Short mmCIF file of C-alpha atoms in Angstrom, two decimals:
data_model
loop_
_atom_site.label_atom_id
_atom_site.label_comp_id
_atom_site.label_asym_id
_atom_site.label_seq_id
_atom_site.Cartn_x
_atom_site.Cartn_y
_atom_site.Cartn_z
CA UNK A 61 0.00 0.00 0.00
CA UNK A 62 1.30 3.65 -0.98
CA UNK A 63 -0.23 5.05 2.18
CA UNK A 64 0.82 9.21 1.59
CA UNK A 65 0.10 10.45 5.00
CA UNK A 66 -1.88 10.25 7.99
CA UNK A 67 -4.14 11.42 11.05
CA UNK A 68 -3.10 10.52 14.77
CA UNK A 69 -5.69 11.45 17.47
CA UNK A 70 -3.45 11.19 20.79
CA UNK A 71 -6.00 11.65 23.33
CA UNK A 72 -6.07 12.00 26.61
CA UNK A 73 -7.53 8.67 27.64
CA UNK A 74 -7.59 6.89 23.89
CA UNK A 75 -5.23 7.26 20.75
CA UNK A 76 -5.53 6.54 17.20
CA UNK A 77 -3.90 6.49 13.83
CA UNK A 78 -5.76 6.52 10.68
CA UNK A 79 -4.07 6.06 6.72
CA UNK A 80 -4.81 7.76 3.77
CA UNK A 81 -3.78 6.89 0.86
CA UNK A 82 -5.19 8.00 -2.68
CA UNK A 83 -8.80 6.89 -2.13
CA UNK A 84 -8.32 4.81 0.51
CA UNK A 85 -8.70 6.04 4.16
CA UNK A 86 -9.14 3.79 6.99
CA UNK A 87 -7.91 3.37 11.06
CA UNK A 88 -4.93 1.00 11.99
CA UNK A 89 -5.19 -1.71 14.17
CA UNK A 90 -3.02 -0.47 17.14
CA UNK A 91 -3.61 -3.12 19.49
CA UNK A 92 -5.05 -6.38 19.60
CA UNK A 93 -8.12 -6.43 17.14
CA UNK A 94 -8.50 -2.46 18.23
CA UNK A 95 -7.98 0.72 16.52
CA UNK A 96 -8.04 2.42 19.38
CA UNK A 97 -5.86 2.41 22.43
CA UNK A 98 -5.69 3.68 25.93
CA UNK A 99 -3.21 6.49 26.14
CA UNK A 100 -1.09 4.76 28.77
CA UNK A 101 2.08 3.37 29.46
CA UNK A 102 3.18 1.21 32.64
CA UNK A 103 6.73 0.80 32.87
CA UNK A 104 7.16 -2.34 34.80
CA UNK A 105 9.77 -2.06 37.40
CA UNK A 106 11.29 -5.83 37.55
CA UNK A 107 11.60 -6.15 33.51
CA UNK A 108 12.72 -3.06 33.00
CA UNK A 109 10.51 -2.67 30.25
CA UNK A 110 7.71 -0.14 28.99
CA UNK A 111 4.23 -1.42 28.07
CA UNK A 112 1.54 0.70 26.48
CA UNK A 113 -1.96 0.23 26.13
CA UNK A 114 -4.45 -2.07 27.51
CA UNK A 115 -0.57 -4.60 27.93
CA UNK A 116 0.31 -1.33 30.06
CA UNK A 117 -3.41 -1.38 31.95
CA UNK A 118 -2.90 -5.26 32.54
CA UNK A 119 -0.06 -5.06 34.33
CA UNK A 120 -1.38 -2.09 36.50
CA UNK A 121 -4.28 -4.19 37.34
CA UNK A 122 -2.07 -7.31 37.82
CA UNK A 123 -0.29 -5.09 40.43
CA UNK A 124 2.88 -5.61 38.81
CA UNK A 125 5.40 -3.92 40.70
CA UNK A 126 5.91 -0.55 38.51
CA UNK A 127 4.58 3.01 37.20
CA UNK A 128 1.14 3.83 35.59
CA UNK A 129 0.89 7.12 33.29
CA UNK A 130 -2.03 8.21 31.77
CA UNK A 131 -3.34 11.50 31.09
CA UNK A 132 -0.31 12.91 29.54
CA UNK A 133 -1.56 15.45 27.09
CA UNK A 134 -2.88 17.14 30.01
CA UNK A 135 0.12 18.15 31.17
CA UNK A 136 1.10 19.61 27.57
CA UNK A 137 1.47 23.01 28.18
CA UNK A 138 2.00 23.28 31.23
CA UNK A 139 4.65 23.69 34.09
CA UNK A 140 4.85 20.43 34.54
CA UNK A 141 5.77 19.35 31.05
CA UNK A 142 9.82 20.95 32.19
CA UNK A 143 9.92 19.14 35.47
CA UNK A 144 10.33 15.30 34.02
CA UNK A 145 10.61 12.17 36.28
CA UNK A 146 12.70 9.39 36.67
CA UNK A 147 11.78 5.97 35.04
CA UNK A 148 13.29 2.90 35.31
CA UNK A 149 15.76 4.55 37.79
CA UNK A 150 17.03 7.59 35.05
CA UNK A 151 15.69 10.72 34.76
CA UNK A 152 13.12 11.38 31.16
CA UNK A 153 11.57 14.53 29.93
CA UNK A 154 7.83 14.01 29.15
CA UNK A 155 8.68 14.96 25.46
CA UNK A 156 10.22 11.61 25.35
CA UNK A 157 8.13 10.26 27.76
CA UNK A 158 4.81 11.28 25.24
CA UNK A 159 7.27 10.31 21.87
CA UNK A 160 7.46 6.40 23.10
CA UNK A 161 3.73 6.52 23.32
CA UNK A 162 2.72 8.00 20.07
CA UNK A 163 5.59 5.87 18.09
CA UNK A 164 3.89 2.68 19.21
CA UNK A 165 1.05 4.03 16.73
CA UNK A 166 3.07 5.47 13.87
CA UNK A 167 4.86 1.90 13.89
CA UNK A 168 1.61 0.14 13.62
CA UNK A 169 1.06 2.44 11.10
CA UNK A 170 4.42 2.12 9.13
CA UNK A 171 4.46 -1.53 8.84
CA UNK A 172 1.06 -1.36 7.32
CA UNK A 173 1.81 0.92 4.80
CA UNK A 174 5.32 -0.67 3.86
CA UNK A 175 7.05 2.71 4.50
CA UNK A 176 7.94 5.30 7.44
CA UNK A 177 5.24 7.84 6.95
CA UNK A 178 6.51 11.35 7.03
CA UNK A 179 3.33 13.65 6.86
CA UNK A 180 0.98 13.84 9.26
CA UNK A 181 -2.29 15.56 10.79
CA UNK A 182 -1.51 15.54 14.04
CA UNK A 183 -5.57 16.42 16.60
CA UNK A 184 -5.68 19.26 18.66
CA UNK A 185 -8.34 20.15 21.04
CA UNK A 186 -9.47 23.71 20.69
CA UNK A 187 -7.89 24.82 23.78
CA UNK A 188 -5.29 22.68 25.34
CA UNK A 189 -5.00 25.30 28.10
CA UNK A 190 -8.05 27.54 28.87
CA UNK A 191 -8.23 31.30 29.20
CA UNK A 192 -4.15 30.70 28.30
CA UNK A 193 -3.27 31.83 24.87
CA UNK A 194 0.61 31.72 25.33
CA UNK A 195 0.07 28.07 27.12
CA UNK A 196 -2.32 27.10 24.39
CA UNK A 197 0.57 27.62 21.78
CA UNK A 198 3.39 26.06 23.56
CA UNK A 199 1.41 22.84 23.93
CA UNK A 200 1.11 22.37 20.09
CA UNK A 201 4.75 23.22 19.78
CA UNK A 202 5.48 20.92 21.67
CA UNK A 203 3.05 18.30 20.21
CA UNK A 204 4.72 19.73 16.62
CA UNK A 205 7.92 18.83 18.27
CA UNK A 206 7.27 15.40 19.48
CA UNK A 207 5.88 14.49 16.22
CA UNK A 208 9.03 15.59 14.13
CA UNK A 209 11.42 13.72 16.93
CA UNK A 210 9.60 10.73 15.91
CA UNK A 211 10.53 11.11 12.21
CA UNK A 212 7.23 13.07 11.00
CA UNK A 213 8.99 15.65 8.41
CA UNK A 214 5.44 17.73 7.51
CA UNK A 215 3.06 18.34 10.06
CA UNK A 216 -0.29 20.05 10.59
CA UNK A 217 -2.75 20.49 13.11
CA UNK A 218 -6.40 20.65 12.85
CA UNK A 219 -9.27 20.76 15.87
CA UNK A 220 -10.54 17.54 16.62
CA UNK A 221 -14.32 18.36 16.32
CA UNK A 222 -13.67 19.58 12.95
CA UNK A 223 -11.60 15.93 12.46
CA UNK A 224 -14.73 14.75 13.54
CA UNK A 225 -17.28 16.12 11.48
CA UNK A 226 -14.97 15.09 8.42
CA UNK A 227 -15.10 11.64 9.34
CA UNK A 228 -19.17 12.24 9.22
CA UNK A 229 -19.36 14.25 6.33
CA UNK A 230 -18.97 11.42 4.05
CA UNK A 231 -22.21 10.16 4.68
CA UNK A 232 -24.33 13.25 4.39
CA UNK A 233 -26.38 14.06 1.51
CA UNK A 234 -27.11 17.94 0.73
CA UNK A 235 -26.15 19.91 3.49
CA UNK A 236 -26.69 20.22 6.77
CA UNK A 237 -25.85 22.40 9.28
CA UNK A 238 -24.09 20.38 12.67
CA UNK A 239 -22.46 21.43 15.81
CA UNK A 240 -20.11 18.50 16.54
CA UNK A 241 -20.10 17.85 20.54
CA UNK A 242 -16.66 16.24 21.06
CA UNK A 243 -15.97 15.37 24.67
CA UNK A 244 -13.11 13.62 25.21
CA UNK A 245 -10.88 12.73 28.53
CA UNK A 246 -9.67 16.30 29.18
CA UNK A 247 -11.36 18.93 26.74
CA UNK A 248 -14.91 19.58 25.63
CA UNK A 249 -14.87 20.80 22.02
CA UNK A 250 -17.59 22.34 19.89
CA UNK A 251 -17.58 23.39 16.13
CA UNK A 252 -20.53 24.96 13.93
CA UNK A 253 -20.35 23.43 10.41
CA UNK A 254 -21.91 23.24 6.81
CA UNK A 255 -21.49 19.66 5.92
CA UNK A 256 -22.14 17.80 2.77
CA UNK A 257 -20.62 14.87 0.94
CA UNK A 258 -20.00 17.59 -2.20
CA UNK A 259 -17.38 19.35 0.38
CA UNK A 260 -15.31 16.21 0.80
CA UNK A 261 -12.28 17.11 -1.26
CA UNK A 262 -12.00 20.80 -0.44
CA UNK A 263 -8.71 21.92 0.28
CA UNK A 264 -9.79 25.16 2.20
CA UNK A 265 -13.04 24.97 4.73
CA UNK A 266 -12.73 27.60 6.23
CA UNK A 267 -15.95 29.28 4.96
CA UNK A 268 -18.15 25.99 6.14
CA UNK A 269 -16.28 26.34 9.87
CA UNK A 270 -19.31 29.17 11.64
CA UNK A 271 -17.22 28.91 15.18
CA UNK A 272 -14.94 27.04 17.56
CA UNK A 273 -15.57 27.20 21.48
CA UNK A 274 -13.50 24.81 23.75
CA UNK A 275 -13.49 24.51 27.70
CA UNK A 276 -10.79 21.96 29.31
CA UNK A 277 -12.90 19.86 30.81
CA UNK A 278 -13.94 16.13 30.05
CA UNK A 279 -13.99 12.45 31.21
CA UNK A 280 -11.20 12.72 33.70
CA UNK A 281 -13.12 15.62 35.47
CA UNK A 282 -16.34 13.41 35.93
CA UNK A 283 -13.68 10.67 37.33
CA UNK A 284 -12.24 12.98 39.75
CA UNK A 285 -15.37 14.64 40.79
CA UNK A 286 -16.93 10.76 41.61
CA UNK A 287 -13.80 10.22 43.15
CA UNK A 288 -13.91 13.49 45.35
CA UNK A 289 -17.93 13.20 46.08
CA UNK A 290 -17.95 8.94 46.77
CA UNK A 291 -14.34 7.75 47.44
CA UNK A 292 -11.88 10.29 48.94
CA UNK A 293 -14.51 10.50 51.77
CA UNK A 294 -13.77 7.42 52.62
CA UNK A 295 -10.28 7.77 53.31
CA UNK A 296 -10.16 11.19 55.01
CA UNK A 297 -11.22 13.78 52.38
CA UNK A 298 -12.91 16.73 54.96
CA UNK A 299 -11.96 14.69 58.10
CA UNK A 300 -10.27 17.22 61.10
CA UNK A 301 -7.28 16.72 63.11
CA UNK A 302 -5.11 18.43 66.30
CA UNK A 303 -7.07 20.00 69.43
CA UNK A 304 -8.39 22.84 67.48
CA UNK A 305 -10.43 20.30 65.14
CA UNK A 306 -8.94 21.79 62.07
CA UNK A 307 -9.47 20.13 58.25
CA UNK A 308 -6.96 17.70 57.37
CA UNK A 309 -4.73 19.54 54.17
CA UNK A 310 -7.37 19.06 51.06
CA UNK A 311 -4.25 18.98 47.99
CA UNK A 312 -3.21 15.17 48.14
CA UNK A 313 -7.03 14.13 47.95
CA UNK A 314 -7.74 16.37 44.47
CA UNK A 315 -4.30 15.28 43.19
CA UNK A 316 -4.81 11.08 44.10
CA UNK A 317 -8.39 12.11 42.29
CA UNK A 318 -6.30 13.27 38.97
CA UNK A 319 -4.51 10.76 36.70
CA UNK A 320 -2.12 13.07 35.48
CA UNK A 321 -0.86 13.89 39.28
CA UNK A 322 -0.99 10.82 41.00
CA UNK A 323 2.64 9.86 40.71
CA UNK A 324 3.88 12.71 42.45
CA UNK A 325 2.52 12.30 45.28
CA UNK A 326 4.97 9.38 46.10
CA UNK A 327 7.58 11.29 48.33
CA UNK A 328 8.70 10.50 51.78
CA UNK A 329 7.86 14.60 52.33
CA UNK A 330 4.15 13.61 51.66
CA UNK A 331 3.60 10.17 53.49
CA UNK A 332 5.56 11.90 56.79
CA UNK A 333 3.27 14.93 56.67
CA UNK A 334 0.08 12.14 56.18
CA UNK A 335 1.58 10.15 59.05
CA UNK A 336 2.26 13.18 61.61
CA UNK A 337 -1.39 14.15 60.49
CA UNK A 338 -2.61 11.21 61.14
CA UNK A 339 -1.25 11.17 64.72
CA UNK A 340 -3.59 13.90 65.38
CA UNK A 341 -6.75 12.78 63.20
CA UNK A 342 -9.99 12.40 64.77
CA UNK A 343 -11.09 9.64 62.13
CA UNK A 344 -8.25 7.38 62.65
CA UNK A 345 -10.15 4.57 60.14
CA UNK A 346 -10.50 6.57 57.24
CA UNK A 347 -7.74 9.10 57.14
CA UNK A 348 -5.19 5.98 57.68
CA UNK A 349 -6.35 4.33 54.92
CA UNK A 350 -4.73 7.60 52.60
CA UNK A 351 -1.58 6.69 54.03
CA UNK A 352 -1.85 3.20 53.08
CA UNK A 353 -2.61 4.43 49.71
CA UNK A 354 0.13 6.07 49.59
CA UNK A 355 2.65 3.76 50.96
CA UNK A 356 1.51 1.10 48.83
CA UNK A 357 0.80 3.93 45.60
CA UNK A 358 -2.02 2.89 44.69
CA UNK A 359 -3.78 5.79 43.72
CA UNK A 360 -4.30 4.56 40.54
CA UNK A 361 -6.26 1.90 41.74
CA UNK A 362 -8.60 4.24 43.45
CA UNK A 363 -9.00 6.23 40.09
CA UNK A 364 -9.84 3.08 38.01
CA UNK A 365 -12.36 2.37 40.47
CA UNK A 366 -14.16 5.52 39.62
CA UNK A 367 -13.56 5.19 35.62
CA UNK A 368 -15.18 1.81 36.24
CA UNK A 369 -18.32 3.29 37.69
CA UNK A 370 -18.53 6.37 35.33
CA UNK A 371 -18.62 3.44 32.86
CA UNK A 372 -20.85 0.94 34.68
CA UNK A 373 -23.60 3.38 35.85
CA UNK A 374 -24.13 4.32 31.86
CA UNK A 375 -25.76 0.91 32.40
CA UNK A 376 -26.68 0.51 35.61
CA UNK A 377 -28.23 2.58 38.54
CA UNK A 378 -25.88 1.53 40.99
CA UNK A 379 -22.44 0.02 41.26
CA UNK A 380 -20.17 -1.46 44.12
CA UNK A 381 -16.51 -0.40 44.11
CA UNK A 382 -14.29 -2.79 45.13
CA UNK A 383 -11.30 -2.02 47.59
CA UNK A 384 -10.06 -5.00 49.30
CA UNK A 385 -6.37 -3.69 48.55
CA UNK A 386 -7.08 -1.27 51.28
CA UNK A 387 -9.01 -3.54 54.12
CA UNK A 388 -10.80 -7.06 53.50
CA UNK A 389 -14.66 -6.53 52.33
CA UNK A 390 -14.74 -2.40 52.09
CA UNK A 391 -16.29 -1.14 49.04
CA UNK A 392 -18.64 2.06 48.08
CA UNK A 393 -21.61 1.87 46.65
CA UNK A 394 -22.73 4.76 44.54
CA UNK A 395 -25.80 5.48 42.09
CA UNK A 396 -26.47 7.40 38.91
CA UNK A 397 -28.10 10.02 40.87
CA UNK A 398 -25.03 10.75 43.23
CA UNK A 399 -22.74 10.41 39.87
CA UNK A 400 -25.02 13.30 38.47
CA UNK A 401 -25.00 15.62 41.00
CA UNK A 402 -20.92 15.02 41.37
CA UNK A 403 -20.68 15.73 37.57
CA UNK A 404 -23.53 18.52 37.25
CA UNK A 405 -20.86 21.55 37.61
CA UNK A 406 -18.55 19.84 35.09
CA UNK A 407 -21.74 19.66 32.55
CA UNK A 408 -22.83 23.55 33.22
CA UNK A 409 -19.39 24.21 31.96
CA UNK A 410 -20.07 21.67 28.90
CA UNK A 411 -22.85 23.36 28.36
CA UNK A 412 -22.02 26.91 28.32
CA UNK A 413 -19.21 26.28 25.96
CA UNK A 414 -21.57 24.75 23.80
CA UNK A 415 -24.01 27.89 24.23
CA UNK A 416 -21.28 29.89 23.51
CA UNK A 417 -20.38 28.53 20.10
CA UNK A 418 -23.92 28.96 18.53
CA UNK A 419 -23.30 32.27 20.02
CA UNK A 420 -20.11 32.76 17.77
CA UNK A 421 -21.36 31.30 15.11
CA UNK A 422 -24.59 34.04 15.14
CA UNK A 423 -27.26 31.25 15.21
CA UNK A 424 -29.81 29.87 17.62
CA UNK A 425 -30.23 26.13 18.37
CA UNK A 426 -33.07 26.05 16.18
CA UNK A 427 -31.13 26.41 13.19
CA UNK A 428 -28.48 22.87 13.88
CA UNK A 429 -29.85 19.91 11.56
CA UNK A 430 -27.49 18.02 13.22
CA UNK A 431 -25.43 17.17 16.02
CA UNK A 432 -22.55 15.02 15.95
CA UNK A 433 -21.27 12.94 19.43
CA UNK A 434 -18.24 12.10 19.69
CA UNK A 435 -15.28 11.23 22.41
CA UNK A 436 -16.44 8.62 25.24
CA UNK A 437 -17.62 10.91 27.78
CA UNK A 438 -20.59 11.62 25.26
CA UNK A 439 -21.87 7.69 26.35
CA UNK A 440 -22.63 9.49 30.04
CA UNK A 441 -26.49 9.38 29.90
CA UNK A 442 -26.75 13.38 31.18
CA UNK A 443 -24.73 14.56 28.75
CA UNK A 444 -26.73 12.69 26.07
CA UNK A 445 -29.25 14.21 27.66
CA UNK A 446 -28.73 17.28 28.14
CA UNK A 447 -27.86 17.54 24.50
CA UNK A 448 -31.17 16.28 23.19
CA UNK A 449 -33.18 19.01 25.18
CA UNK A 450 -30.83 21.40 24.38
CA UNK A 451 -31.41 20.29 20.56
CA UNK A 452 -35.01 18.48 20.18
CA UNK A 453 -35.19 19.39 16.66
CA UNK A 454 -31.53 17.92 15.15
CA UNK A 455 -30.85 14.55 14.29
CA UNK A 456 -28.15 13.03 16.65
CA UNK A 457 -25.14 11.45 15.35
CA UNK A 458 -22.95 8.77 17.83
CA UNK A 459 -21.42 6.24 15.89
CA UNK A 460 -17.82 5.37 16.22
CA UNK A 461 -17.79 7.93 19.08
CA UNK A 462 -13.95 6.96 19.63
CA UNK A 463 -12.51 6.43 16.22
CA UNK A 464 -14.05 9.08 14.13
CA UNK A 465 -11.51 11.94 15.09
CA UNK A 466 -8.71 9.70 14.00
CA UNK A 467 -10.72 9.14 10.74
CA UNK A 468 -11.26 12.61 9.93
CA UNK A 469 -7.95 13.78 10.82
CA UNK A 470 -6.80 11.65 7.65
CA UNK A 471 -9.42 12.86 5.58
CA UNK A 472 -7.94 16.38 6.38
CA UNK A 473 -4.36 14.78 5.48
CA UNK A 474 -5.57 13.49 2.13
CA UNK A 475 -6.85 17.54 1.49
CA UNK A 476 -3.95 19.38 2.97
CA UNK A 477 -1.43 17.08 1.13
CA UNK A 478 -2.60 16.90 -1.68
CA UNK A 479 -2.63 12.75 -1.67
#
């Protein structure tokens, strides 16, 4: 196959990379049967070796003796991107750190098309950083960066609702105008666009594009604010210690409740502040079972417990989380409902960015034929909700809600490079 470029969606929880070449446009399998796969890397202490993927979730889960990272495009951007950690007892930057990761899927990729592909589309969310212009362009830079390191030669960027609503577009007869709802693991993006199949192979679409809005908030917020509202309770969150009854410090419960923090919370200056606090705690139980979370660091495990139920109470009313790791029979029990009213700040925000892009784009709701859902967190039964009163008129799109970024992103290569 003479496969001329490509599309990579590297998302905050899920990654793919799509080919296009000449007429032919289609995802890689990544992993396994999939073409998707979670953005994460374990890097398992006793080998010595890096897995990524669901191989990288499998050994977290197998408690393989190790690091978990996920999250990583998060920290794009930001202050933290400059700081670096050590792995496998040497010290990385979280360029390289992020590189590894995406070359697992331009590999996949190369083999497939029988050459190393040099041109790619890379998916950017609308804002990496919010209410941060100067942050907002260092993260692509360094995204740009990462991709050339890797042996990418030309690259672009285009939003990933706009990816999106490519990878619909094919199917549309006439035109329609959509707003593409893309909520993935850390953003919330929304784009206002003329569609139609007749637009496919237009190099320039900027006319059809009415407005971008963005807000940096997505599936990991709803897992940290289940975490915050069912599980950090649990083990201390708003407990008091000393004589004068005073809250125990709040930080290390937000940061075990974000996956792109956890690991630095692993010092001996944290555990020996959580163990002279918990001399002092008036809830003994539940604020020492943060220190054995800590001691043990497993904080991951706590935040897979509330991706689980995010996922599990799309289906069900009410889940049990296990956490024998911590003490023999405790779990929590939590229901839709409570997930709801954890989440319903996150999806005011959602909302209001969405608001804000009909805004932009001069229209009312009204006037969207349809609306396009993509990025897992759209699965969430109040945001699919939410969406269908806010638009009771529109047709709703939701297929391939993970895959169809990656998709369109190559459809944009094929048009930008002139395949």
């Amino acid at each position: 196959m003479a496969a001329l470029s490509c599309g990579i969606d590297f998302g905050t929880s899920n990654s793919s990379i799509a080919l296009a070449a000449g007429s032919d446009i289609h995802l890689v399998t990544v992993e396994e049967a999939s073409v998707t796969m979670p953005s994460a890397l374990f890097f398992n202490r006793k080998e010595q070796k890096t897995y990524y993927g669901r191989a990288a979730m499998r050994n977290f889960l197998a408690k393989e003796e190790g690091r978990l990272m996920r999250s990583l495009k998060r920290i794009l951007g930001t202050a933290i991107m400059k700081q670096g950690t050590f792995v496998h007892g040497s010290f990385m930057n979280f360029s390289d750190i992020i590189a590894s990761f995406i070359t697992q899927l331009k590999m996949k990729a190369d083999a497939e098309a029988g050459e190393a592909l040099t041109k790619v589309v890379m998916g950017r969310p609308v804002h990496f950083v919010d209410q941060d212009p100067a942050s907002d362009r260092q993260a692509q830079l360094e995204l740009e960066a990462i991709a050339r390191s890797i042996g990418f030669e030309f690259v672009e960027f285009q939003y990933e609702p706009i990816a999106a609503a490519f990878a619909h577009e094919v199917n549309i007869s006439g035109e329609k105008l959509a707003l593409v709802v893309d909520l993935g693991g850390g953003t919330s993006d929304f784009t206002v666009i003329r569609l139609s199949s007749k637009y496919l192979n237009r190099t320039d679409r900027s006319s059809d594009i009415l407005a971008n809005t963005g807000v940096r908030v997505g599936g990991n917020d709803f897992d940290k604010a289940l975490s915050l509202a069912e599980i950090m309770p649990e083990i201390g969150y708003r407990t008091t210690f000393g004589p004068n009854k005073l809250d125990v410090p709040l930080k290390p419960f937000h940061d075990l409740s974000e996956w792109s923090k956890v690991n630095f919370l692993y010092t001996p200056k944290t555990i020996l502040q959580v163990r002279n606090t918990l001399g002092q705690s008036q809830d003994k139980v539940r604020y020492g079972r943060l220190l054995k979370v800590l001691e043990q660091e497993s904080g991951h495990t706590l935040l897979a417990a509330a991706e689980q139920a995010k996922i599990e109470l799309t289906q069900e009313l009410e889940h049990a989380m296990p956490f024998d790791f911590l003490e023999s029979g405790f779990e929590i029990v939590t229901q839709r409902s409570s997930f709801e009213t954890a989440i319903s700040a996150d999806i005011q925000k959602i909302t209001a960015s969405a608001e804000e892009c009909l805004t932009q784009a001069g229209i009312t709701a009204d006037a969207i034929n349809l609306v396009i859902l993509t990025g897992g967190s759209t699965e969430v039964p109040a945001v699919q909700q939410t969406f269908r009163n806010l638009f009771p008129q529109a047709e709703i799109a939701d297929e391939n809600k993970l895959s169809s970024v990656g998709l369109g992103l190559a459809f944009d290569s094929k048009n930008k490079f002139g395949n």
